[in-house]
mmCIF file of C-alpha atoms in Angstrom:
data_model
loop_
_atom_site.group_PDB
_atom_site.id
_atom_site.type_symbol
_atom_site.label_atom_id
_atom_site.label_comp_id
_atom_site.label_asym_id
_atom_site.label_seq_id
_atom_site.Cartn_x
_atom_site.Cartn_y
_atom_site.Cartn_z
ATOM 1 C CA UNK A 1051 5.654 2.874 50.367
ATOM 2 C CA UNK A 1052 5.178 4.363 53.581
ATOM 3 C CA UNK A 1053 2.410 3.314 56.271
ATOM 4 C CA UNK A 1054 0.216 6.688 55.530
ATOM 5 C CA UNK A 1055 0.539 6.358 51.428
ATOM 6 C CA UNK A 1056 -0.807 2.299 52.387
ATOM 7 C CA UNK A 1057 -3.749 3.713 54.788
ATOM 8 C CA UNK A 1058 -4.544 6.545 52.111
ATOM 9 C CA UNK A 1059 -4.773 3.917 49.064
ATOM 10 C CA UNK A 1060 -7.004 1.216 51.345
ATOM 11 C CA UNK A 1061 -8.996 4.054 52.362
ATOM 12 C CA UNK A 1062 -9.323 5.460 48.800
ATOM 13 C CA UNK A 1063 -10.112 1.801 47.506
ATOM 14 C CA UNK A 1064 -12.626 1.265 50.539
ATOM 15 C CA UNK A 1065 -14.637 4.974 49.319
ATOM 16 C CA UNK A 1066 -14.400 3.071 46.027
ATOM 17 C CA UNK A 1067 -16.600 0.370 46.523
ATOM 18 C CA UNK A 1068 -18.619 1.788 49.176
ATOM 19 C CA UNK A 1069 -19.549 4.334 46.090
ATOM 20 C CA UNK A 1070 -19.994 1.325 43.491
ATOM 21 C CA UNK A 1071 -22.149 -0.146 45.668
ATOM 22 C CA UNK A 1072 -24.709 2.916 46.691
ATOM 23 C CA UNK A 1073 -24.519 3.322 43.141
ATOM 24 C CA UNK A 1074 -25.820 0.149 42.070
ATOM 25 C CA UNK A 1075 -28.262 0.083 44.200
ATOM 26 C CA UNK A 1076 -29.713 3.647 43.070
ATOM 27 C CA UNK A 1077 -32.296 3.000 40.463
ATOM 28 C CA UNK A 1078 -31.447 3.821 37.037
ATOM 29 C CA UNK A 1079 -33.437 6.162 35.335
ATOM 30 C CA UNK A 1080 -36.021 4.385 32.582
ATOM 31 C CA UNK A 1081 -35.372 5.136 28.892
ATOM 32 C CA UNK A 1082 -38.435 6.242 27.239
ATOM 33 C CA UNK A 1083 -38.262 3.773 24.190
ATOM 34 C CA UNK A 1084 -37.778 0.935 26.934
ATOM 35 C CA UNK A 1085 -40.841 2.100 28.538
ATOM 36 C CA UNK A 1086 -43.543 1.783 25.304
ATOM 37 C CA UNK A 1087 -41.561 -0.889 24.280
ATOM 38 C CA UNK A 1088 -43.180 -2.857 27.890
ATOM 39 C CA UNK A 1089 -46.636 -1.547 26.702
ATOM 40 C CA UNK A 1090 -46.052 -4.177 23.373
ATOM 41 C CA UNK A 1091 -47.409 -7.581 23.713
ATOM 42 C CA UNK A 1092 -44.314 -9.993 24.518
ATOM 43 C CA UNK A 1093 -46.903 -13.193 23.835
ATOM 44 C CA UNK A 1094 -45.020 -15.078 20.545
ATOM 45 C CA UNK A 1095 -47.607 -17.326 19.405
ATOM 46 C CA UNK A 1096 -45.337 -19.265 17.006
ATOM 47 C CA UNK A 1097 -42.777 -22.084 17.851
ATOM 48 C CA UNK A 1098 -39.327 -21.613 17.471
ATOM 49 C CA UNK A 1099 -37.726 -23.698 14.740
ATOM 50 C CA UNK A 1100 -36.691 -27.035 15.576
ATOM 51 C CA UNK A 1101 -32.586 -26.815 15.341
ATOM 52 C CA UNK A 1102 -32.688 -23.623 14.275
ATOM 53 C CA UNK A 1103 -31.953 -20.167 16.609
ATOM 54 C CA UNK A 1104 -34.378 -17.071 16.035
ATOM 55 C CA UNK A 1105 -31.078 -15.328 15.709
ATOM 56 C CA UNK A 1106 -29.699 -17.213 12.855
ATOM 57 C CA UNK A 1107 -33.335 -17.598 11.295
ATOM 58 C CA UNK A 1108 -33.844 -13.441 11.348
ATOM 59 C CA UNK A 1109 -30.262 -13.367 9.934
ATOM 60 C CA UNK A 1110 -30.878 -14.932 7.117
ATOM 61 C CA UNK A 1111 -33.991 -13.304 6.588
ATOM 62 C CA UNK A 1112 -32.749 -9.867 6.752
ATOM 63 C CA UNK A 1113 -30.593 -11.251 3.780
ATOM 64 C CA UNK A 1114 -32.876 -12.721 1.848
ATOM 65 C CA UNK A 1115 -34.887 -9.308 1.694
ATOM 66 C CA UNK A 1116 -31.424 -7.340 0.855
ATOM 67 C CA UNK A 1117 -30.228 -9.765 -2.009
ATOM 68 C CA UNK A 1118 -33.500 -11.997 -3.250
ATOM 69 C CA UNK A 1119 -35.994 -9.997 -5.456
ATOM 70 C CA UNK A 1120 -39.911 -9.354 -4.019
ATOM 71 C CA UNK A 1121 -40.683 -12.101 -6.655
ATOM 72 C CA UNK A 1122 -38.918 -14.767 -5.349
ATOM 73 C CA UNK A 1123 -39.632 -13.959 -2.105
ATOM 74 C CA UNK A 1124 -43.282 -13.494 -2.565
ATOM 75 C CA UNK A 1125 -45.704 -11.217 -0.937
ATOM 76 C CA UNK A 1126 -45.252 -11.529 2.927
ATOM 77 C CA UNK A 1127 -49.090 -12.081 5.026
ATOM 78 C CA UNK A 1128 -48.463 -8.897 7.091
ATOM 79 C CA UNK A 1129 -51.878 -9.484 8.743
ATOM 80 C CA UNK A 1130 -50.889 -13.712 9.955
ATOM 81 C CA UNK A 1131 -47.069 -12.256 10.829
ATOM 82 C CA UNK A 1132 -48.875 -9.318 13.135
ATOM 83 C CA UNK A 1133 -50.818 -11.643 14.912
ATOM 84 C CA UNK A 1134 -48.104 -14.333 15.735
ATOM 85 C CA UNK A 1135 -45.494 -11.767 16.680
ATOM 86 C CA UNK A 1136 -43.474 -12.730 13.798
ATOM 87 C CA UNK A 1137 -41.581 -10.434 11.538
ATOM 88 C CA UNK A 1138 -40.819 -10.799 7.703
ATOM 89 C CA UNK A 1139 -36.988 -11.779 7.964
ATOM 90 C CA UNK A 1140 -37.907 -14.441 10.663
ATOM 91 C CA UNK A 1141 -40.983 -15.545 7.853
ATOM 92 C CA UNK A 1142 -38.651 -15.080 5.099
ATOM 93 C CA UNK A 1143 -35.367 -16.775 6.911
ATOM 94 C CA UNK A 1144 -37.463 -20.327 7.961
ATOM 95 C CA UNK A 1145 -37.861 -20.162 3.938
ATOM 96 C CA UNK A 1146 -34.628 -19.833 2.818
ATOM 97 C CA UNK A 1147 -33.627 -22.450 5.380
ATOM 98 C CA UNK A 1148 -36.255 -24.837 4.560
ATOM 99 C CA UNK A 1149 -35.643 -24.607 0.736
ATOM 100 C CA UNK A 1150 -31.882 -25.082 1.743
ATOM 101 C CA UNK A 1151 -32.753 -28.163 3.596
ATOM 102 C CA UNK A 1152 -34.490 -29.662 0.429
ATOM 103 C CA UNK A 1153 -31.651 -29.063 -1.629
ATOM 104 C CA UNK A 1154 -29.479 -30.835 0.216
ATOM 105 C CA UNK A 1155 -31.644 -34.028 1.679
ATOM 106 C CA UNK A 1156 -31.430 -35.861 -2.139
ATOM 107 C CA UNK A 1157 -28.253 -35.595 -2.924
ATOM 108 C CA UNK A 1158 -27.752 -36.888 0.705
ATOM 109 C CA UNK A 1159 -29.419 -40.011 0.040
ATOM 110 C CA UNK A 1160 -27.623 -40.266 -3.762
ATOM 111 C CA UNK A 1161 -24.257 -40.385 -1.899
ATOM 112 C CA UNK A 1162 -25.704 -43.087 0.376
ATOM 113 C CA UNK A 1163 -27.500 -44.943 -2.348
ATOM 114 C CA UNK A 1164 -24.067 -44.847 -3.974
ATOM 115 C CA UNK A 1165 -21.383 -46.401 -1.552
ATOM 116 C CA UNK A 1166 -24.132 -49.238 -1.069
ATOM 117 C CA UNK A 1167 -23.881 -50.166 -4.520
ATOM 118 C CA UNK A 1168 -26.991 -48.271 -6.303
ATOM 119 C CA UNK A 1169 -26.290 -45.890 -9.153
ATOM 120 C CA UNK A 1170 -28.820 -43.268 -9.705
ATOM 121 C CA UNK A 1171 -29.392 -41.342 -12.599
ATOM 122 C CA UNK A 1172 -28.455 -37.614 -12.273
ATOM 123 C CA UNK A 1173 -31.732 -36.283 -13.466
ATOM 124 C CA UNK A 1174 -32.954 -38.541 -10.059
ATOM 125 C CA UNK A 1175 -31.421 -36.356 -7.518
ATOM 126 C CA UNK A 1176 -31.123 -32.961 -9.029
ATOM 127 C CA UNK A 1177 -34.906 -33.321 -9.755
ATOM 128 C CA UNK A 1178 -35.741 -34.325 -6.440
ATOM 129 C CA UNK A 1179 -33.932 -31.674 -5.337
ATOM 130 C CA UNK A 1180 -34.879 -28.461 -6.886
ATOM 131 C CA UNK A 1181 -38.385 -30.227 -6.149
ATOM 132 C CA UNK A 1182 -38.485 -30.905 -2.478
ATOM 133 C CA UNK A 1183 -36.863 -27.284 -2.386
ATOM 134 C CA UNK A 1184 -39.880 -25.675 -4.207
ATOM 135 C CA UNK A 1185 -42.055 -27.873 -1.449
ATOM 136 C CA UNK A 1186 -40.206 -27.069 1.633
ATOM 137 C CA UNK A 1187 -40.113 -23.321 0.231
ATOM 138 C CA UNK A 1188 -43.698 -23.373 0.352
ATOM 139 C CA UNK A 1189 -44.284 -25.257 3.650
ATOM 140 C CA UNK A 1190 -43.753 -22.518 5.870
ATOM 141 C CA UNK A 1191 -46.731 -20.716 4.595
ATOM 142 C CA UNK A 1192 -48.811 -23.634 5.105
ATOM 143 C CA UNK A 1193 -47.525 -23.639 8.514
ATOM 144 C CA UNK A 1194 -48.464 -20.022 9.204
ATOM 145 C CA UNK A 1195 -51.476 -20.131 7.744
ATOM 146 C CA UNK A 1196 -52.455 -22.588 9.933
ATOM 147 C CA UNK A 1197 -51.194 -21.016 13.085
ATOM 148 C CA UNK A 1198 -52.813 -17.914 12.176
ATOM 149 C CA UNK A 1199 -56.268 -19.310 11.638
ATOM 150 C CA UNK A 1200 -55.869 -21.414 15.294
ATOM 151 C CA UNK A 1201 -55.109 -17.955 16.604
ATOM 152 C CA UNK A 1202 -58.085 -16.254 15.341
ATOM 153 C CA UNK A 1203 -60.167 -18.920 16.909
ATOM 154 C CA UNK A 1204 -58.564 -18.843 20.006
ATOM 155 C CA UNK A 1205 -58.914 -14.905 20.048
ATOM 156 C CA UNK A 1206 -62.843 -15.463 19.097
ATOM 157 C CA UNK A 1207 -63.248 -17.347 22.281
ATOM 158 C CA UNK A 1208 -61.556 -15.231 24.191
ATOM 159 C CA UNK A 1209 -63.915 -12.342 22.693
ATOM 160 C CA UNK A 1210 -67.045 -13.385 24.092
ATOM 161 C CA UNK A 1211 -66.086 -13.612 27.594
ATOM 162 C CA UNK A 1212 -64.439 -10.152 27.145
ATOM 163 C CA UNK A 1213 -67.651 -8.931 25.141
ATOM 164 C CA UNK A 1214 -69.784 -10.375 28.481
ATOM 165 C CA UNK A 1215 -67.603 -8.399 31.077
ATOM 166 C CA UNK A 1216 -67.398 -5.464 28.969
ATOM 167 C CA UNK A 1217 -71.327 -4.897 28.958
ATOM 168 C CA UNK A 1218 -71.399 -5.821 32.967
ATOM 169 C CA UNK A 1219 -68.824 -3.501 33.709
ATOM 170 C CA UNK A 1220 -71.067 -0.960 31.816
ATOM 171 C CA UNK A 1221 -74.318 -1.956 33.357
ATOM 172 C CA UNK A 1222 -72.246 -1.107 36.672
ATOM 173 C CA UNK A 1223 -71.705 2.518 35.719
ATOM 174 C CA UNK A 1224 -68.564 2.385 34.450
ATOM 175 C CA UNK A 1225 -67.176 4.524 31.830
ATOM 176 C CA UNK A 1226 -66.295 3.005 28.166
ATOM 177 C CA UNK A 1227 -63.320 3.454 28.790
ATOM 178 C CA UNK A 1228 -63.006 2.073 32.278
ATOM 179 C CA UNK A 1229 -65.200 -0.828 31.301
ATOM 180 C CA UNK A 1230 -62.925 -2.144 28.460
ATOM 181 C CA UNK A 1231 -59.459 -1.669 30.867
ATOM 182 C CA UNK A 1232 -61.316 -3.807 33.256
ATOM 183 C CA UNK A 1233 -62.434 -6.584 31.180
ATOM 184 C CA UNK A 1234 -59.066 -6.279 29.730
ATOM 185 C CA UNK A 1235 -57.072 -7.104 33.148
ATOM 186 C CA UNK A 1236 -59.635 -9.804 34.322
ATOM 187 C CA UNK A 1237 -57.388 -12.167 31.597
ATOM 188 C CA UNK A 1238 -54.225 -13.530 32.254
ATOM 189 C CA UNK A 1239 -54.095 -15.406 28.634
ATOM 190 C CA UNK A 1240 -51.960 -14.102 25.672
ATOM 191 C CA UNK A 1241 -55.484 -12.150 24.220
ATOM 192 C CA UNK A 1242 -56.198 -10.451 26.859
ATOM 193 C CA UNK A 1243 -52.478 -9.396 27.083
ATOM 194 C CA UNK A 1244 -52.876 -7.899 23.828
ATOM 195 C CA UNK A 1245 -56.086 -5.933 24.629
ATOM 196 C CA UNK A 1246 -54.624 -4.784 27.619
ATOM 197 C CA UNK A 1247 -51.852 -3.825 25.935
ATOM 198 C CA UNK A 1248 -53.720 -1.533 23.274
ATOM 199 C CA UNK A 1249 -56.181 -0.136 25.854
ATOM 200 C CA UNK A 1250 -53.324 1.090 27.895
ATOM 201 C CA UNK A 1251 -51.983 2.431 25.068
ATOM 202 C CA UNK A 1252 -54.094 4.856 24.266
ATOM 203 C CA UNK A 1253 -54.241 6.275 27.911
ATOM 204 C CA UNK A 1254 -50.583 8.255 26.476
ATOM 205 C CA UNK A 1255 -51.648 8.820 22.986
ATOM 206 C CA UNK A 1256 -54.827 10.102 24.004
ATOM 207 C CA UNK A 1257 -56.458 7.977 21.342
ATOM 208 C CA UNK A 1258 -60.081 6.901 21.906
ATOM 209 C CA UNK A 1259 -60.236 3.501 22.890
ATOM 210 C CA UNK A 1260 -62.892 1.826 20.504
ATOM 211 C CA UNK A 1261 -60.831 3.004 17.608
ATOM 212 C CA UNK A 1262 -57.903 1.794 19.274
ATOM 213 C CA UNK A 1263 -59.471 -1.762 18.860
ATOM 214 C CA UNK A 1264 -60.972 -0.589 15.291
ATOM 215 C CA UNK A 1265 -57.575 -0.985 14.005
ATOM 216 C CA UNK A 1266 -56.271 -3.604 16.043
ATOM 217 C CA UNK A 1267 -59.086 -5.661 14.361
ATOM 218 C CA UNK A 1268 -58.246 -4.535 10.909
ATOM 219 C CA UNK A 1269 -54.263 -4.468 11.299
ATOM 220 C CA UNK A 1270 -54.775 -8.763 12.800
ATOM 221 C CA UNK A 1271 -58.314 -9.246 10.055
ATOM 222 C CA UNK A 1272 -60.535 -9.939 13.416
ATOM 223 C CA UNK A 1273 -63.832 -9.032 12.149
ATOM 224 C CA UNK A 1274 -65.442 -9.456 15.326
ATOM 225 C CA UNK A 1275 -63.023 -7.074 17.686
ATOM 226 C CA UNK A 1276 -64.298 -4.856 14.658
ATOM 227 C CA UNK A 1277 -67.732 -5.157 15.242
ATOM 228 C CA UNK A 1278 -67.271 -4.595 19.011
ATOM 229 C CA UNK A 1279 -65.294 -1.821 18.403
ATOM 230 C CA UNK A 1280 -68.629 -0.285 16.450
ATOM 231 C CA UNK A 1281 -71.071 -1.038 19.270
ATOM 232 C CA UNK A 1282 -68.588 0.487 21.808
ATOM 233 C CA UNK A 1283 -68.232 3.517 19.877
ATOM 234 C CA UNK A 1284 -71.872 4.464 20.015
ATOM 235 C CA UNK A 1285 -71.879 4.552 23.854
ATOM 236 C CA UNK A 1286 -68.538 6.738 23.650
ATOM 237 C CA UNK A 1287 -69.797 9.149 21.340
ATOM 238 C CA UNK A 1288 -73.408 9.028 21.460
ATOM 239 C CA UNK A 1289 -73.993 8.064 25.311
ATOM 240 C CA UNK A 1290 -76.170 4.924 24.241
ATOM 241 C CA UNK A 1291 -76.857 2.489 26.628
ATOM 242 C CA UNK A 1292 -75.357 -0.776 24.425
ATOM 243 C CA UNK A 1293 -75.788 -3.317 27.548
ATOM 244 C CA UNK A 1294 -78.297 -5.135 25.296
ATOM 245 C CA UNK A 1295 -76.232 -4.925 21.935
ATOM 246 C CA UNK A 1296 -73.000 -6.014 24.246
ATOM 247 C CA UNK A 1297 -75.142 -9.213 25.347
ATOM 248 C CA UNK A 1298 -76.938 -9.876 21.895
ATOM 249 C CA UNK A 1299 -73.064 -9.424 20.125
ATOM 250 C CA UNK A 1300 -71.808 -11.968 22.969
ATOM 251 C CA UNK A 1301 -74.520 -14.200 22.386
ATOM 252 C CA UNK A 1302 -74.141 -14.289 18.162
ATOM 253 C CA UNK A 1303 -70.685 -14.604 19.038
ATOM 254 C CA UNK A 1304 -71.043 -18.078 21.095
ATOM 255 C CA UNK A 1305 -73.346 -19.406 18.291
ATOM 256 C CA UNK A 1306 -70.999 -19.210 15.975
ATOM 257 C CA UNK A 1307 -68.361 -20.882 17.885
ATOM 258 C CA UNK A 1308 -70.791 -23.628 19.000
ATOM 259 C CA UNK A 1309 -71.508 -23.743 14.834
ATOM 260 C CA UNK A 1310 -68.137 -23.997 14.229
ATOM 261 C CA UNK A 1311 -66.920 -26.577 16.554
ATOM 262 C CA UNK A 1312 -70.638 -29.349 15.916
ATOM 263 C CA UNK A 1313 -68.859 -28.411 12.236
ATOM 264 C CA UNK A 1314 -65.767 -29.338 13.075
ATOM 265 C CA UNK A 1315 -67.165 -32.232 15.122
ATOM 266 C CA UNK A 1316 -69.390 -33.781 12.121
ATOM 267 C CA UNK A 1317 -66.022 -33.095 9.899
ATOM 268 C CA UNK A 1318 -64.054 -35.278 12.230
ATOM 269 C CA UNK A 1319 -66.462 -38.056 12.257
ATOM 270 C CA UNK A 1320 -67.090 -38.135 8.576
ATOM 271 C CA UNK A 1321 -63.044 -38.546 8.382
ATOM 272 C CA UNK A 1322 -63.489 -41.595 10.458
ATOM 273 C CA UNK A 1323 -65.990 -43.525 9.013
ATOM 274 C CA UNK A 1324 -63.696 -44.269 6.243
ATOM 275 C CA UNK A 1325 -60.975 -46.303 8.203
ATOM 276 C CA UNK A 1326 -63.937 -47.429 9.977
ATOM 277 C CA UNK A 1327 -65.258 -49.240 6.692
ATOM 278 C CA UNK A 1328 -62.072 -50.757 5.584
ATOM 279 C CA UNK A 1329 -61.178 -52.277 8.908
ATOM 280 C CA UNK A 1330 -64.584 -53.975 8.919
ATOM 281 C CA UNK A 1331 -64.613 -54.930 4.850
ATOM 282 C CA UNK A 1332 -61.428 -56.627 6.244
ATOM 283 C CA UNK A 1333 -62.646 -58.331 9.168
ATOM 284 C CA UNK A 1334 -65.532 -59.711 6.810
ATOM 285 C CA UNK A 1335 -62.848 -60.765 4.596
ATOM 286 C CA UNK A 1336 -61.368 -62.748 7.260
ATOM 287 C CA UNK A 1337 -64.684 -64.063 8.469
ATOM 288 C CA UNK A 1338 -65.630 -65.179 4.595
ATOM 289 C CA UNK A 1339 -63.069 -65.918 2.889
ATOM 290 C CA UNK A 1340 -62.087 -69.613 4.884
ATOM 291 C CA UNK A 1341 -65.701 -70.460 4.342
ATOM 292 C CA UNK A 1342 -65.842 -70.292 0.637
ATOM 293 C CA UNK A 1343 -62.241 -72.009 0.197
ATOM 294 C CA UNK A 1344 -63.909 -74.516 2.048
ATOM 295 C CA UNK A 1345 -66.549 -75.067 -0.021
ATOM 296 C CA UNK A 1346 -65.158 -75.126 -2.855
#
């Protein structure tokens, strides 16, 4: 190879990279499903699985709802699911691999009861089995049920401070529309996120906003984003000043939760005067019982 043909390829391989490199540094330009898909809410409400990938557990869900009938599988809570971000194969995979889990956790223990010497019957583990499966098939709904209902709380308190900057935006001068995006960004937490998310949604669909929320409400069962929705609507179509329904809506609103947690509060110490008792029935044992040995 000649010295030209070497300077030719360097220079060639030089132009090469140089080109990479302006290239790379060009922005790309944005796909238009990537670009609603950053207009979704990315808040997941619900813990990942303890050992157990979100991969591997939407795997095995997609199975389950190819092969298993709707019978077995049951009727999935669309509304809970919506709220926590979840989808039906991850609902329906943490099933399968719970009810997995109890199926193989007796006979487990058999084989271990069994090179120590104990002989169980074989109704014992195959029993146990097929009934800690049926439980552990079961527990996730518990589990979302649960999540779903601390949610709904959780959004409820974060409705009344949006509810209060909503009607103070309005009393302002703002728009409806301006007035809800507002209240909207003042949050940083995963509700507002949401709101924020819907409200600017509707600035490309050209949806209005209060029945935006209208259906948000119904789609996650949040009665009171409903209700809000309502009162907002009146000042979009109608003009009416709703400063004094936003406050008296706010207002109902923090009742309730104050109801809810002196509720919760008298709940809790109900639960507690139980152990309460028994620890001091015991100490009065203690305290008695000597003395009447004694005397007798």
């Amino acid at each position: 190879m000649t010295g030209l043909q070497i300077a030719m390829l360097s220079g060639a391989l030089i132009a090469s990279g140089v080109a990479v490199l302006i290239a790379g540094l060009v922005p790309a330009p944005t796909h238009l499903k990537d670009a609603i898909s950053r207009l979704q809410p990315t808040t997941v409400l619900a813990p990942e699985p303890t050992g157990v990938s979100v991969d591997t557990e939407v795997r095995i869900g997609r199975w389950a709802e190819r092969r298993l009938p709707t019978a077995v599988l049951g009727a999935p809570p669309d509304k809970d699911l919506a709220l926590l971000g979840r989808t039906r194969a991850s609902f329906y995979g943490s099933k399968l691999i719970s009810a997995i889990l109890g199926l193989l956790v007796v006979p487990v223990i058999s084989i271990a009861t069994m090179l120590i010497g104990w002989h169980l019957p074989l109704t014992v583990p195959v029993v146990g089995s097929i009934g800690l499966a049926v439980l552990l098939w079961l527990l996730p709904n518990n589990e979302l049920r649960d999540q779903a209902a601390k949610a709904r709380e959780e959004f409820s308190y974060a409705l009344v401070a949006f509810v209060e900057m909503v009607a103070l935006e309005r009393l302002s001068g703002a728009t409806v529309s301006g007035a809800l995006m507002q209240a909207a960004e003042t949050g940083d937490s995963w509700v507002f996120e949401r709101l924020t998310a819907v409200l600017r949604r509707t600035q490309y669909t050209g949806q209005n906003p209060w029945d935006a929320l209208a259906d948000m409400g119904h789609e996650l069962d949040l009665p009171d984003l409903v209700d809000l929705a309502d009162i907002v609507r009146l000042a979009g179509t109608d003009g009416t000043r709703v400063y004094d329904s936003l406050r008296a809506r706010g207002t109902s609103m923090r009742n309730a939760t104050l109801n809810a947690q002196i509720s919760r509060a008298n709940a809790a110490g109900e639960r507690i005067a139980v152990p309460v008792a028994l620890l001091v029935l015991v100490l009065a044992t203690i305290l008695v019982v000597p003395a009447l040995l004694r005397m007798i």
